[in-house]
mmCIF file of C-alpha atoms in Angstrom:
data_model
loop_
_atom_site.group_PDB
_atom_site.id
_atom_site.type_symbol
_atom_site.label_atom_id
_atom_site.label_comp_id
_atom_site.label_asym_id
_atom_site.label_seq_id
_atom_site.Cartn_x
_atom_site.Cartn_y
_atom_site.Cartn_z
ATOM 1 C CA ASP A 795 22.505 -38.798 -79.753
ATOM 2 C CA ALA A 796 20.533 -41.886 -80.754
ATOM 3 C CA GLY A 797 21.945 -43.951 -77.921
ATOM 4 C CA VAL A 798 23.233 -47.481 -78.295
ATOM 5 C CA ILE A 799 21.652 -49.168 -81.295
ATOM 6 C CA GLN A 800 21.144 -52.907 -81.495
ATOM 7 C CA SER A 801 19.826 -55.032 -84.309
ATOM 8 C CA PRO A 802 17.798 -57.054 -84.755
ATOM 9 C CA ARG A 803 15.411 -56.440 -81.866
ATOM 10 C CA HIS A 804 14.028 -59.951 -82.149
ATOM 11 C CA GLU A 805 15.551 -63.039 -83.668
ATOM 12 C CA VAL A 806 13.976 -66.463 -83.958
ATOM 13 C CA THR A 807 16.129 -69.208 -85.370
ATOM 14 C CA GLU A 808 16.408 -72.959 -85.439
ATOM 15 C CA MET A 809 18.944 -74.914 -83.500
ATOM 16 C CA GLY A 810 22.206 -75.244 -85.399
ATOM 17 C CA GLN A 811 21.874 -71.989 -87.290
ATOM 18 C CA GLU A 812 24.336 -69.133 -87.071
ATOM 19 C CA VAL A 813 23.128 -65.997 -85.324
ATOM 20 C CA THR A 814 24.749 -62.564 -85.572
ATOM 21 C CA LEU A 815 23.795 -59.729 -83.247
ATOM 22 C CA ARG A 816 24.901 -56.193 -84.030
ATOM 23 C CA CYS A 817 25.658 -53.138 -81.943
ATOM 24 C CA LYS A 818 26.497 -49.507 -82.616
ATOM 25 C CA PRO A 819 27.818 -47.769 -79.472
ATOM 26 C CA ILE A 820 27.358 -44.127 -78.601
ATOM 27 C CA SER A 821 29.779 -41.997 -80.584
ATOM 28 C CA GLY A 822 32.881 -41.172 -78.552
ATOM 29 C CA HIS A 823 32.463 -44.018 -76.094
ATOM 30 C CA ASP A 824 35.524 -46.237 -75.940
ATOM 31 C CA TYR A 825 34.142 -49.133 -73.912
ATOM 32 C CA LEU A 826 31.708 -51.638 -75.365
ATOM 33 C CA PHE A 827 30.073 -54.455 -73.418
ATOM 34 C CA TRP A 828 27.997 -57.490 -74.377
ATOM 35 C CA TYR A 829 25.623 -58.902 -71.741
ATOM 36 C CA ARG A 830 23.132 -61.747 -71.654
ATOM 37 C CA GLN A 831 20.044 -61.696 -69.463
ATOM 38 C CA THR A 832 18.209 -64.844 -68.401
ATOM 39 C CA MET A 833 15.714 -65.513 -65.650
ATOM 40 C CA MET A 834 18.037 -67.913 -63.897
ATOM 41 C CA ARG A 835 21.306 -65.997 -64.031
ATOM 42 C CA GLY A 836 20.225 -62.384 -64.327
ATOM 43 C CA LEU A 837 22.556 -60.082 -66.241
ATOM 44 C CA GLU A 838 25.857 -61.714 -67.190
ATOM 45 C CA LEU A 839 28.798 -59.934 -68.751
ATOM 46 C CA LEU A 840 29.995 -61.918 -71.753
ATOM 47 C CA ILE A 841 32.836 -59.778 -73.096
ATOM 48 C CA TYR A 842 33.950 -56.185 -73.233
ATOM 49 C CA PHE A 843 36.194 -54.086 -75.430
ATOM 50 C CA ASN A 844 38.253 -50.992 -74.758
ATOM 51 C CA ASN A 845 39.321 -49.015 -77.827
ATOM 52 C CA ASN A 846 38.176 -51.941 -79.994
ATOM 53 C CA VAL A 847 40.427 -54.423 -78.162
ATOM 54 C CA PRO A 848 38.842 -57.300 -76.210
ATOM 55 C CA ILE A 849 39.784 -56.897 -72.544
ATOM 56 C CA ASP A 850 37.892 -59.660 -70.786
ATOM 57 C CA ASP A 851 36.083 -62.508 -72.519
ATOM 58 C CA SER A 852 35.916 -64.803 -69.502
ATOM 59 C CA GLY A 853 32.126 -64.614 -69.547
ATOM 60 C CA MET A 854 31.786 -66.042 -73.025
ATOM 61 C CA PRO A 855 30.089 -69.376 -72.356
ATOM 62 C CA GLU A 856 31.910 -71.499 -74.905
ATOM 63 C CA ASP A 857 33.614 -71.561 -78.254
ATOM 64 C CA ARG A 858 30.303 -71.265 -80.057
ATOM 65 C CA PHE A 859 30.276 -67.611 -79.035
ATOM 66 C CA SER A 860 32.549 -65.020 -80.618
ATOM 67 C CA ALA A 861 32.601 -61.235 -80.641
ATOM 68 C CA LYS A 862 34.380 -58.698 -82.787
ATOM 69 C CA MET A 863 34.796 -54.965 -82.868
ATOM 70 C CA PRO A 864 36.313 -54.036 -86.220
ATOM 71 C CA ASN A 865 36.015 -50.304 -85.558
ATOM 72 C CA ALA A 866 34.870 -47.834 -82.917
ATOM 73 C CA SER A 867 31.308 -47.716 -84.182
ATOM 74 C CA PHE A 868 30.405 -51.356 -84.682
ATOM 75 C CA SER A 869 30.499 -54.681 -82.883
ATOM 76 C CA THR A 870 29.059 -58.130 -83.494
ATOM 77 C CA LEU A 871 28.275 -61.085 -81.278
ATOM 78 C CA LYS A 872 28.041 -64.354 -83.169
ATOM 79 C CA ILE A 873 26.711 -67.708 -82.041
ATOM 80 C CA GLN A 874 27.539 -70.671 -84.242
ATOM 81 C CA PRO A 875 25.910 -73.141 -83.984
ATOM 82 C CA SER A 876 23.041 -71.847 -81.873
ATOM 83 C CA GLU A 877 21.305 -74.005 -79.254
ATOM 84 C CA PRO A 878 17.959 -73.626 -77.425
ATOM 85 C CA ARG A 879 19.776 -72.776 -74.183
ATOM 86 C CA ASP A 880 21.160 -69.668 -75.889
ATOM 87 C CA SER A 881 17.661 -68.179 -75.835
ATOM 88 C CA ALA A 882 17.923 -64.950 -73.856
ATOM 89 C CA VAL A 883 17.979 -61.182 -74.213
ATOM 90 C CA TYR A 884 21.375 -59.914 -75.320
ATOM 91 C CA PHE A 885 22.320 -56.356 -74.431
ATOM 92 C CA CYS A 886 25.072 -54.170 -75.733
ATOM 93 C CA ALA A 887 26.296 -51.232 -73.646
ATOM 94 C CA SER A 888 28.923 -48.521 -74.049
ATOM 95 C CA SER A 889 30.700 -46.123 -71.724
ATOM 96 C CA LEU A 890 33.462 -43.565 -71.471
ATOM 97 C CA SER A 891 36.957 -43.962 -70.078
ATOM 98 C CA GLY A 892 37.127 -42.602 -66.561
ATOM 99 C CA VAL A 893 33.646 -43.830 -65.772
ATOM 100 C CA PRO A 894 33.465 -47.224 -67.471
ATOM 101 C CA TYR A 895 30.868 -48.335 -64.952
ATOM 102 C CA GLU A 896 28.341 -45.735 -66.098
ATOM 103 C CA GLN A 897 27.130 -47.810 -68.957
ATOM 104 C CA TYR A 898 24.505 -46.892 -71.507
ATOM 105 C CA PHE A 899 22.551 -49.908 -72.639
ATOM 106 C CA GLY A 900 20.853 -50.605 -75.907
ATOM 107 C CA PRO A 901 17.283 -51.930 -76.057
ATOM 108 C CA GLY A 902 18.473 -55.532 -76.370
ATOM 109 C CA THR A 903 17.986 -58.357 -78.844
ATOM 110 C CA ARG A 904 15.572 -61.077 -77.808
ATOM 111 C CA LEU A 905 16.911 -64.343 -79.208
ATOM 112 C CA THR A 906 14.784 -67.455 -79.403
ATOM 113 C CA VAL A 907 16.373 -70.675 -80.593
ATOM 114 C CA THR A 908 13.890 -73.460 -81.333
ATOM 115 C CA ASP B 525 31.294 -66.792 -57.313
ATOM 116 C CA GLN B 526 28.556 -64.207 -57.037
ATOM 117 C CA GLN B 527 30.336 -60.955 -56.387
ATOM 118 C CA VAL B 528 27.051 -59.120 -55.807
ATOM 119 C CA LYS B 529 23.885 -60.752 -54.552
ATOM 120 C CA GLN B 530 20.325 -59.482 -54.376
ATOM 121 C CA ASN B 531 18.366 -61.789 -52.100
ATOM 122 C CA SER B 532 14.921 -60.283 -52.616
ATOM 123 C CA PRO B 533 13.483 -60.952 -56.063
ATOM 124 C CA SER B 534 10.561 -58.591 -55.470
ATOM 125 C CA LEU B 535 9.345 -55.733 -53.291
ATOM 126 C CA SER B 536 6.017 -53.891 -53.048
ATOM 127 C CA VAL B 537 5.724 -50.420 -51.530
ATOM 128 C CA GLN B 538 2.924 -47.915 -51.176
ATOM 129 C CA GLU B 539 3.248 -44.668 -53.114
ATOM 130 C CA GLY B 540 4.862 -41.951 -50.999
ATOM 131 C CA ARG B 541 6.641 -44.421 -48.737
ATOM 132 C CA ILE B 542 10.308 -45.348 -48.726
ATOM 133 C CA SER B 543 11.599 -48.171 -50.935
ATOM 134 C CA ILE B 544 14.744 -49.922 -49.719
ATOM 135 C CA LEU B 545 16.545 -52.225 -52.099
ATOM 136 C CA ASN B 546 19.408 -54.328 -50.788
ATOM 137 C CA CYS B 547 22.542 -55.934 -52.135
ATOM 138 C CA ASP B 548 25.357 -57.900 -50.514
ATOM 139 C CA TYR B 549 28.855 -58.289 -51.882
ATOM 140 C CA THR B 550 31.990 -60.340 -51.314
ATOM 141 C CA ASN B 551 35.733 -59.808 -51.573
ATOM 142 C CA SER B 552 35.843 -56.072 -51.146
ATOM 143 C CA MET B 553 38.588 -54.093 -52.810
ATOM 144 C CA PHE B 554 38.583 -50.632 -54.250
ATOM 145 C CA ASP B 555 35.315 -50.680 -56.096
ATOM 146 C CA TYR B 556 32.525 -48.691 -57.592
ATOM 147 C CA PHE B 557 29.051 -49.868 -56.683
ATOM 148 C CA LEU B 558 26.150 -48.984 -58.883
ATOM 149 C CA TRP B 559 22.419 -49.210 -59.238
ATOM 150 C CA TYR B 560 20.654 -49.615 -62.552
ATOM 151 C CA LYS B 561 16.928 -49.480 -63.250
ATOM 152 C CA LYS B 562 15.264 -51.515 -65.957
ATOM 153 C CA TYR B 563 11.813 -51.198 -67.468
ATOM 154 C CA PRO B 564 10.317 -54.081 -69.500
ATOM 155 C CA ALA B 565 11.534 -54.303 -73.104
ATOM 156 C CA GLU B 566 14.239 -51.696 -72.460
ATOM 157 C CA GLY B 567 17.899 -51.835 -71.536
ATOM 158 C CA PRO B 568 19.019 -51.011 -67.989
ATOM 159 C CA THR B 569 19.534 -47.336 -67.181
ATOM 160 C CA PHE B 570 22.318 -46.122 -64.912
ATOM 161 C CA LEU B 571 20.860 -44.608 -61.750
ATOM 162 C CA ILE B 572 23.511 -43.806 -59.155
ATOM 163 C CA SER B 573 27.002 -44.866 -58.084
ATOM 164 C CA ILE B 574 29.202 -44.827 -55.002
ATOM 165 C CA SER B 575 32.898 -45.468 -54.625
ATOM 166 C CA SER B 576 34.082 -47.752 -51.862
ATOM 167 C CA ILE B 577 35.768 -44.870 -50.067
ATOM 168 C CA LYS B 578 32.389 -43.280 -49.349
ATOM 169 C CA ASP B 579 29.432 -44.240 -47.171
ATOM 170 C CA LYS B 580 26.632 -42.388 -48.880
ATOM 171 C CA ASN B 581 25.739 -40.740 -52.133
ATOM 172 C CA GLU B 582 22.537 -38.854 -52.780
ATOM 173 C CA ASP B 583 20.836 -37.756 -55.975
ATOM 174 C CA GLY B 584 17.376 -36.324 -55.572
ATOM 175 C CA ARG B 585 14.998 -38.991 -54.320
ATOM 176 C CA PHE B 586 17.697 -41.663 -54.593
ATOM 177 C CA THR B 587 20.317 -42.354 -51.922
ATOM 178 C CA VAL B 588 22.818 -45.181 -51.923
ATOM 179 C CA PHE B 589 24.364 -46.350 -48.657
ATOM 180 C CA LEU B 590 27.486 -48.458 -48.377
ATOM 181 C CA ASN B 591 28.158 -50.420 -45.194
ATOM 182 C CA LYS B 592 31.664 -51.737 -45.661
ATOM 183 C CA SER B 593 31.844 -53.710 -42.428
ATOM 184 C CA ALA B 594 28.692 -55.620 -43.372
ATOM 185 C CA LYS B 595 29.573 -55.674 -47.087
ATOM 186 C CA HIS B 596 26.132 -54.356 -47.799
ATOM 187 C CA LEU B 597 24.783 -51.840 -50.260
ATOM 188 C CA SER B 598 21.315 -50.338 -50.234
ATOM 189 C CA LEU B 599 19.288 -47.986 -52.395
ATOM 190 C CA HIS B 600 16.664 -45.783 -50.768
ATOM 191 C CA ILE B 601 13.953 -44.158 -52.842
ATOM 192 C CA VAL B 602 11.981 -41.465 -51.024
ATOM 193 C CA PRO B 603 9.209 -40.793 -51.731
ATOM 194 C CA SER B 604 8.392 -43.758 -53.963
ATOM 195 C CA GLN B 605 6.369 -43.039 -57.084
ATOM 196 C CA PRO B 606 4.465 -45.404 -59.402
ATOM 197 C CA GLY B 607 6.967 -44.590 -62.165
ATOM 198 C CA ASP B 608 9.690 -46.136 -60.002
ATOM 199 C CA SER B 609 8.153 -49.563 -60.622
ATOM 200 C CA ALA B 610 10.924 -51.436 -62.420
ATOM 201 C CA VAL B 611 13.628 -54.032 -61.894
ATOM 202 C CA TYR B 612 16.644 -52.688 -60.001
ATOM 203 C CA PHE B 613 20.076 -54.202 -60.445
ATOM 204 C CA CYS B 614 23.008 -53.597 -58.165
ATOM 205 C CA ALA B 615 26.362 -53.795 -59.895
ATOM 206 C CA ARG B 616 30.002 -53.560 -59.127
ATOM 207 C CA ASN B 617 33.132 -52.456 -60.984
ATOM 208 C CA THR B 618 36.329 -53.819 -59.500
ATOM 209 C CA GLY B 619 39.363 -53.025 -61.616
ATOM 210 C CA ASN B 620 38.629 -54.580 -64.984
ATOM 211 C CA GLN B 621 35.756 -56.685 -63.689
ATOM 212 C CA PHE B 622 32.060 -55.867 -63.894
ATOM 213 C CA TYR B 623 29.354 -57.784 -62.035
ATOM 214 C CA PHE B 624 25.588 -57.462 -61.851
ATOM 215 C CA GLY B 625 23.111 -58.878 -59.362
ATOM 216 C CA THR B 626 20.032 -60.823 -60.426
ATOM 217 C CA GLY B 627 17.695 -57.889 -59.828
ATOM 218 C CA THR B 628 14.824 -56.915 -57.525
ATOM 219 C CA SER B 629 11.456 -56.108 -59.045
ATOM 220 C CA LEU B 630 9.955 -53.057 -57.316
ATOM 221 C CA THR B 631 6.240 -52.363 -57.514
ATOM 222 C CA VAL B 632 5.005 -49.032 -56.201
ATOM 223 C CA ILE B 633 1.288 -49.222 -55.487
ATOM 224 C CA PRO B 634 -0.677 -46.014 -56.139
#
Protein backbone atom coordinates (compact mmCIF):
# COMPACT_ATOMS: atom_id res chain seq x y z
CA ASP A 1 0.00 0.00 0.00
CA ALA A 2 1.24 3.49 -0.84
CA GLY A 3 0.20 4.88 2.52
CA VAL A 4 -1.63 8.15 3.00
CA ILE A 5 -1.00 10.47 0.07
CA GLN A 6 -1.09 14.23 0.40
CA SER A 7 -0.73 16.91 -2.22
CA PRO A 8 0.84 19.30 -2.71
CA ARG A 9 3.86 18.73 -0.48
CA HIS A 10 4.63 22.44 -0.44
CA GLU A 11 2.39 25.39 -1.10
CA VAL A 12 3.36 29.04 -1.12
CA THR A 13 0.58 31.53 -1.61
CA GLU A 14 -0.24 35.15 -0.99
CA MET A 15 -2.55 36.36 1.70
CA GLY A 16 -6.16 36.36 0.56
CA GLN A 17 -5.79 33.49 -1.88
CA GLU A 18 -7.71 30.25 -1.66
CA VAL A 19 -5.71 27.17 -0.73
CA THR A 20 -6.84 23.57 -1.23
CA LEU A 21 -5.00 20.66 0.36
CA ARG A 22 -5.74 17.12 -0.77
CA CYS A 23 -5.57 13.73 0.89
CA LYS A 24 -6.01 10.13 -0.21
CA PRO A 25 -6.35 7.79 2.80
CA ILE A 26 -5.19 4.20 2.95
CA SER A 27 -7.66 1.96 1.15
CA GLY A 28 -10.09 0.34 3.58
CA HIS A 29 -9.56 2.87 6.34
CA ASP A 30 -12.79 4.48 7.46
CA TYR A 31 -11.43 7.27 9.63
CA LEU A 32 -9.76 10.34 8.17
CA PHE A 33 -8.16 13.11 10.20
CA TRP A 34 -6.80 16.56 9.38
CA TYR A 35 -4.13 18.00 11.70
CA ARG A 36 -2.11 21.20 11.77
CA GLN A 37 1.35 21.40 13.28
CA THR A 38 2.91 24.65 14.48
CA MET A 39 5.82 25.37 16.76
CA MET A 40 3.62 27.08 19.31
CA ARG A 41 0.71 24.65 19.50
CA GLY A 42 2.21 21.36 18.40
CA LEU A 43 -0.13 18.96 16.62
CA GLU A 44 -3.76 20.10 16.61
CA LEU A 45 -6.69 18.06 15.38
CA LEU A 46 -8.78 20.18 13.04
CA ILE A 47 -11.51 17.78 11.94
CA TYR A 48 -12.10 14.10 11.43
CA PHE A 49 -14.45 11.95 9.39
CA ASN A 50 -15.85 8.48 9.92
CA ASN A 51 -17.27 6.77 6.84
CA ASN A 52 -17.06 10.12 5.01
CA VAL A 53 -19.18 11.90 7.63
CA PRO A 54 -17.64 14.73 9.69
CA ILE A 55 -17.69 13.68 13.35
CA ASP A 56 -15.87 16.47 15.14
CA ASP A 57 -14.91 19.80 13.58
CA SER A 58 -14.42 21.66 16.85
CA GLY A 59 -10.74 22.15 16.04
CA MET A 60 -11.38 24.06 12.85
CA PRO A 61 -10.07 27.52 13.72
CA GLU A 62 -12.69 29.62 11.96
CA ASP A 63 -15.08 29.82 9.07
CA ARG A 64 -12.24 30.35 6.63
CA PHE A 65 -11.46 26.66 7.01
CA SER A 66 -13.63 23.94 5.49
CA ALA A 67 -13.15 20.24 4.84
CA LYS A 68 -14.97 17.74 2.69
CA MET A 69 -14.86 14.04 2.07
CA PRO A 70 -16.92 13.31 -1.02
CA ASN A 71 -15.96 9.64 -1.07
CA ALA A 72 -13.92 7.08 0.85
CA SER A 73 -10.74 7.75 -1.08
CA PHE A 74 -10.50 11.53 -1.13
CA SER A 75 -10.67 14.52 1.18
CA THR A 76 -9.91 18.21 0.88
CA LEU A 77 -9.09 20.94 3.36
CA LYS A 78 -9.75 24.42 2.03
CA ILE A 79 -8.69 27.77 3.42
CA GLN A 80 -10.40 30.81 1.95
CA PRO A 81 -9.12 33.47 2.29
CA SER A 82 -5.71 32.43 3.56
CA GLU A 83 -3.77 34.49 6.11
CA PRO A 84 -0.08 34.46 7.17
CA ARG A 85 -1.00 32.89 10.51
CA ASP A 86 -2.27 29.84 8.62
CA SER A 87 1.33 28.99 7.74
CA ALA A 88 1.98 25.53 9.17
CA VAL A 89 2.38 21.89 8.20
CA TYR A 90 -0.96 20.21 7.58
CA PHE A 91 -1.17 16.45 8.03
CA CYS A 92 -3.80 14.01 6.95
CA ALA A 93 -4.10 10.66 8.71
CA SER A 94 -6.34 7.61 8.38
CA SER A 95 -7.20 4.65 10.58
CA LEU A 96 -9.44 1.64 10.93
CA SER A 97 -12.57 1.23 13.03
CA GLY A 98 -11.77 -0.60 16.23
CA VAL A 99 -8.41 1.10 16.52
CA PRO A 100 -9.09 4.67 15.41
CA TYR A 101 -6.19 5.88 17.52
CA GLU A 102 -3.63 3.93 15.49
CA GLN A 103 -3.39 6.55 12.84
CA TYR A 104 -1.28 6.45 9.71
CA PHE A 105 -0.08 9.88 8.74
CA GLY A 106 0.75 11.30 5.36
CA PRO A 107 3.97 13.23 4.74
CA GLY A 108 2.24 16.58 5.27
CA THR A 109 1.76 19.75 3.26
CA ARG A 110 3.93 22.69 4.24
CA LEU A 111 1.87 25.83 3.69
CA THR A 112 3.43 29.26 3.61
CA VAL A 113 1.18 32.28 3.30
CA THR A 114 3.01 35.53 2.57
CA ASP B 1 -7.57 22.79 28.07
CA GLN B 2 -4.50 20.71 27.37
CA GLN B 3 -5.61 17.14 27.80
CA VAL B 4 -2.05 15.85 27.42
CA LYS B 5 1.05 17.83 28.29
CA GLN B 6 4.70 17.19 27.55
CA ASN B 7 6.76 19.48 29.75
CA SER B 8 10.19 18.68 28.33
CA PRO B 9 10.73 20.04 24.83
CA SER B 10 14.02 18.17 24.45
CA LEU B 11 16.08 15.30 25.84
CA SER B 12 19.60 14.05 25.12
CA VAL B 13 20.72 10.52 25.95
CA GLN B 14 23.85 8.52 25.33
CA GLU B 15 23.58 5.55 22.98
CA GLY B 16 22.87 2.33 24.89
CA ARG B 17 21.30 4.13 27.83
CA ILE B 18 17.63 4.39 28.71
CA SER B 19 15.50 7.22 27.29
CA ILE B 20 12.48 8.21 29.37
CA LEU B 21 9.89 10.46 27.81
CA ASN B 22 7.11 11.84 29.98
CA CYS B 23 3.56 13.04 29.56
CA ASP B 24 0.92 14.25 32.00
CA TYR B 25 -2.81 14.20 31.42
CA THR B 26 -6.01 15.58 32.92
CA ASN B 27 -9.60 14.44 33.31
CA SER B 28 -9.08 10.72 33.13
CA MET B 29 -11.81 8.53 31.72
CA PHE B 30 -11.63 5.35 29.75
CA ASP B 31 -8.88 6.21 27.34
CA TYR B 32 -6.23 4.95 25.02
CA PHE B 33 -2.85 6.59 25.42
CA LEU B 34 -0.40 6.53 22.58
CA TRP B 35 3.09 7.45 21.55
CA TYR B 36 4.01 8.59 18.07
CA LYS B 37 7.47 9.20 16.65
CA LYS B 38 8.19 11.84 14.04
CA TYR B 39 11.24 12.33 11.86
CA PRO B 40 11.82 15.68 10.08
CA ALA B 41 9.83 16.16 6.87
CA GLU B 42 7.73 13.06 7.59
CA GLY B 43 4.38 12.43 9.22
CA PRO B 44 4.19 10.96 12.73
CA THR B 45 4.40 7.18 13.00
CA PHE B 46 2.38 5.20 15.53
CA LEU B 47 4.70 3.56 18.05
CA ILE B 48 2.82 1.97 20.94
CA SER B 49 -0.46 2.25 22.83
CA ILE B 50 -1.91 1.42 26.23
CA SER B 51 -5.48 1.35 27.42
CA SER B 52 -6.35 3.01 30.71
CA ILE B 53 -7.17 -0.34 32.29
CA LYS B 54 -3.52 -1.40 32.06
CA ASP B 55 -0.33 -0.23 33.75
CA LYS B 56 2.26 -1.32 31.24
CA ASN B 57 2.65 -2.34 27.65
CA GLU B 58 5.87 -3.54 26.09
CA ASP B 59 6.97 -3.89 22.49
CA GLY B 60 10.60 -4.73 21.96
CA ARG B 61 12.79 -1.88 23.15
CA PHE B 62 9.74 0.29 23.86
CA THR B 63 7.70 0.15 27.07
CA VAL B 64 4.88 2.47 28.02
CA PHE B 65 3.94 2.91 31.68
CA LEU B 66 0.68 4.38 32.91
CA ASN B 67 0.45 5.76 36.44
CA LYS B 68 -3.22 6.49 36.89
CA SER B 69 -2.97 7.95 40.38
CA ALA B 70 -0.41 10.49 39.17
CA LYS B 71 -2.08 10.89 35.76
CA HIS B 72 1.27 10.30 34.19
CA LEU B 73 2.39 8.40 31.13
CA SER B 74 5.96 7.54 30.23
CA LEU B 75 7.78 5.89 27.35
CA HIS B 76 10.99 3.98 28.04
CA ILE B 77 13.38 3.14 25.24
CA VAL B 78 16.07 0.62 26.17
CA PRO B 79 18.68 0.54 24.83
CA SER B 80 18.56 3.87 23.01
CA GLN B 81 19.93 3.94 19.48
CA PRO B 82 20.92 6.89 17.26
CA GLY B 83 18.02 6.03 14.94
CA ASP B 84 15.64 6.77 17.82
CA SER B 85 16.50 10.47 17.49
CA ALA B 86 13.17 12.05 16.61
CA VAL B 87 10.30 14.04 18.07
CA TYR B 88 8.00 11.95 20.27
CA PHE B 89 4.37 12.88 20.76
CA CYS B 90 2.13 11.48 23.43
CA ALA B 91 -1.52 11.32 22.44
CA ARG B 92 -4.83 10.35 23.86
CA ASN B 93 -8.10 8.97 22.49
CA THR B 94 -11.06 9.55 24.77
CA GLY B 95 -14.33 8.52 23.18
CA ASN B 96 -14.59 10.62 20.04
CA GLN B 97 -11.83 13.00 21.09
CA PHE B 98 -8.19 12.87 20.03
CA TYR B 99 -5.45 14.97 21.62
CA PHE B 100 -1.72 15.29 21.01
CA GLY B 101 1.01 16.77 23.17
CA THR B 102 3.47 19.35 21.87
CA GLY B 103 6.28 16.82 21.50
CA THR B 104 9.69 16.06 23.01
CA SER B 105 12.72 16.06 20.75
CA LEU B 106 14.99 13.12 21.62
CA THR B 107 18.63 13.12 20.59
CA VAL B 108 20.59 9.91 21.06
CA ILE B 109 24.30 10.65 21.06
CA PRO B 110 26.51 7.95 19.52
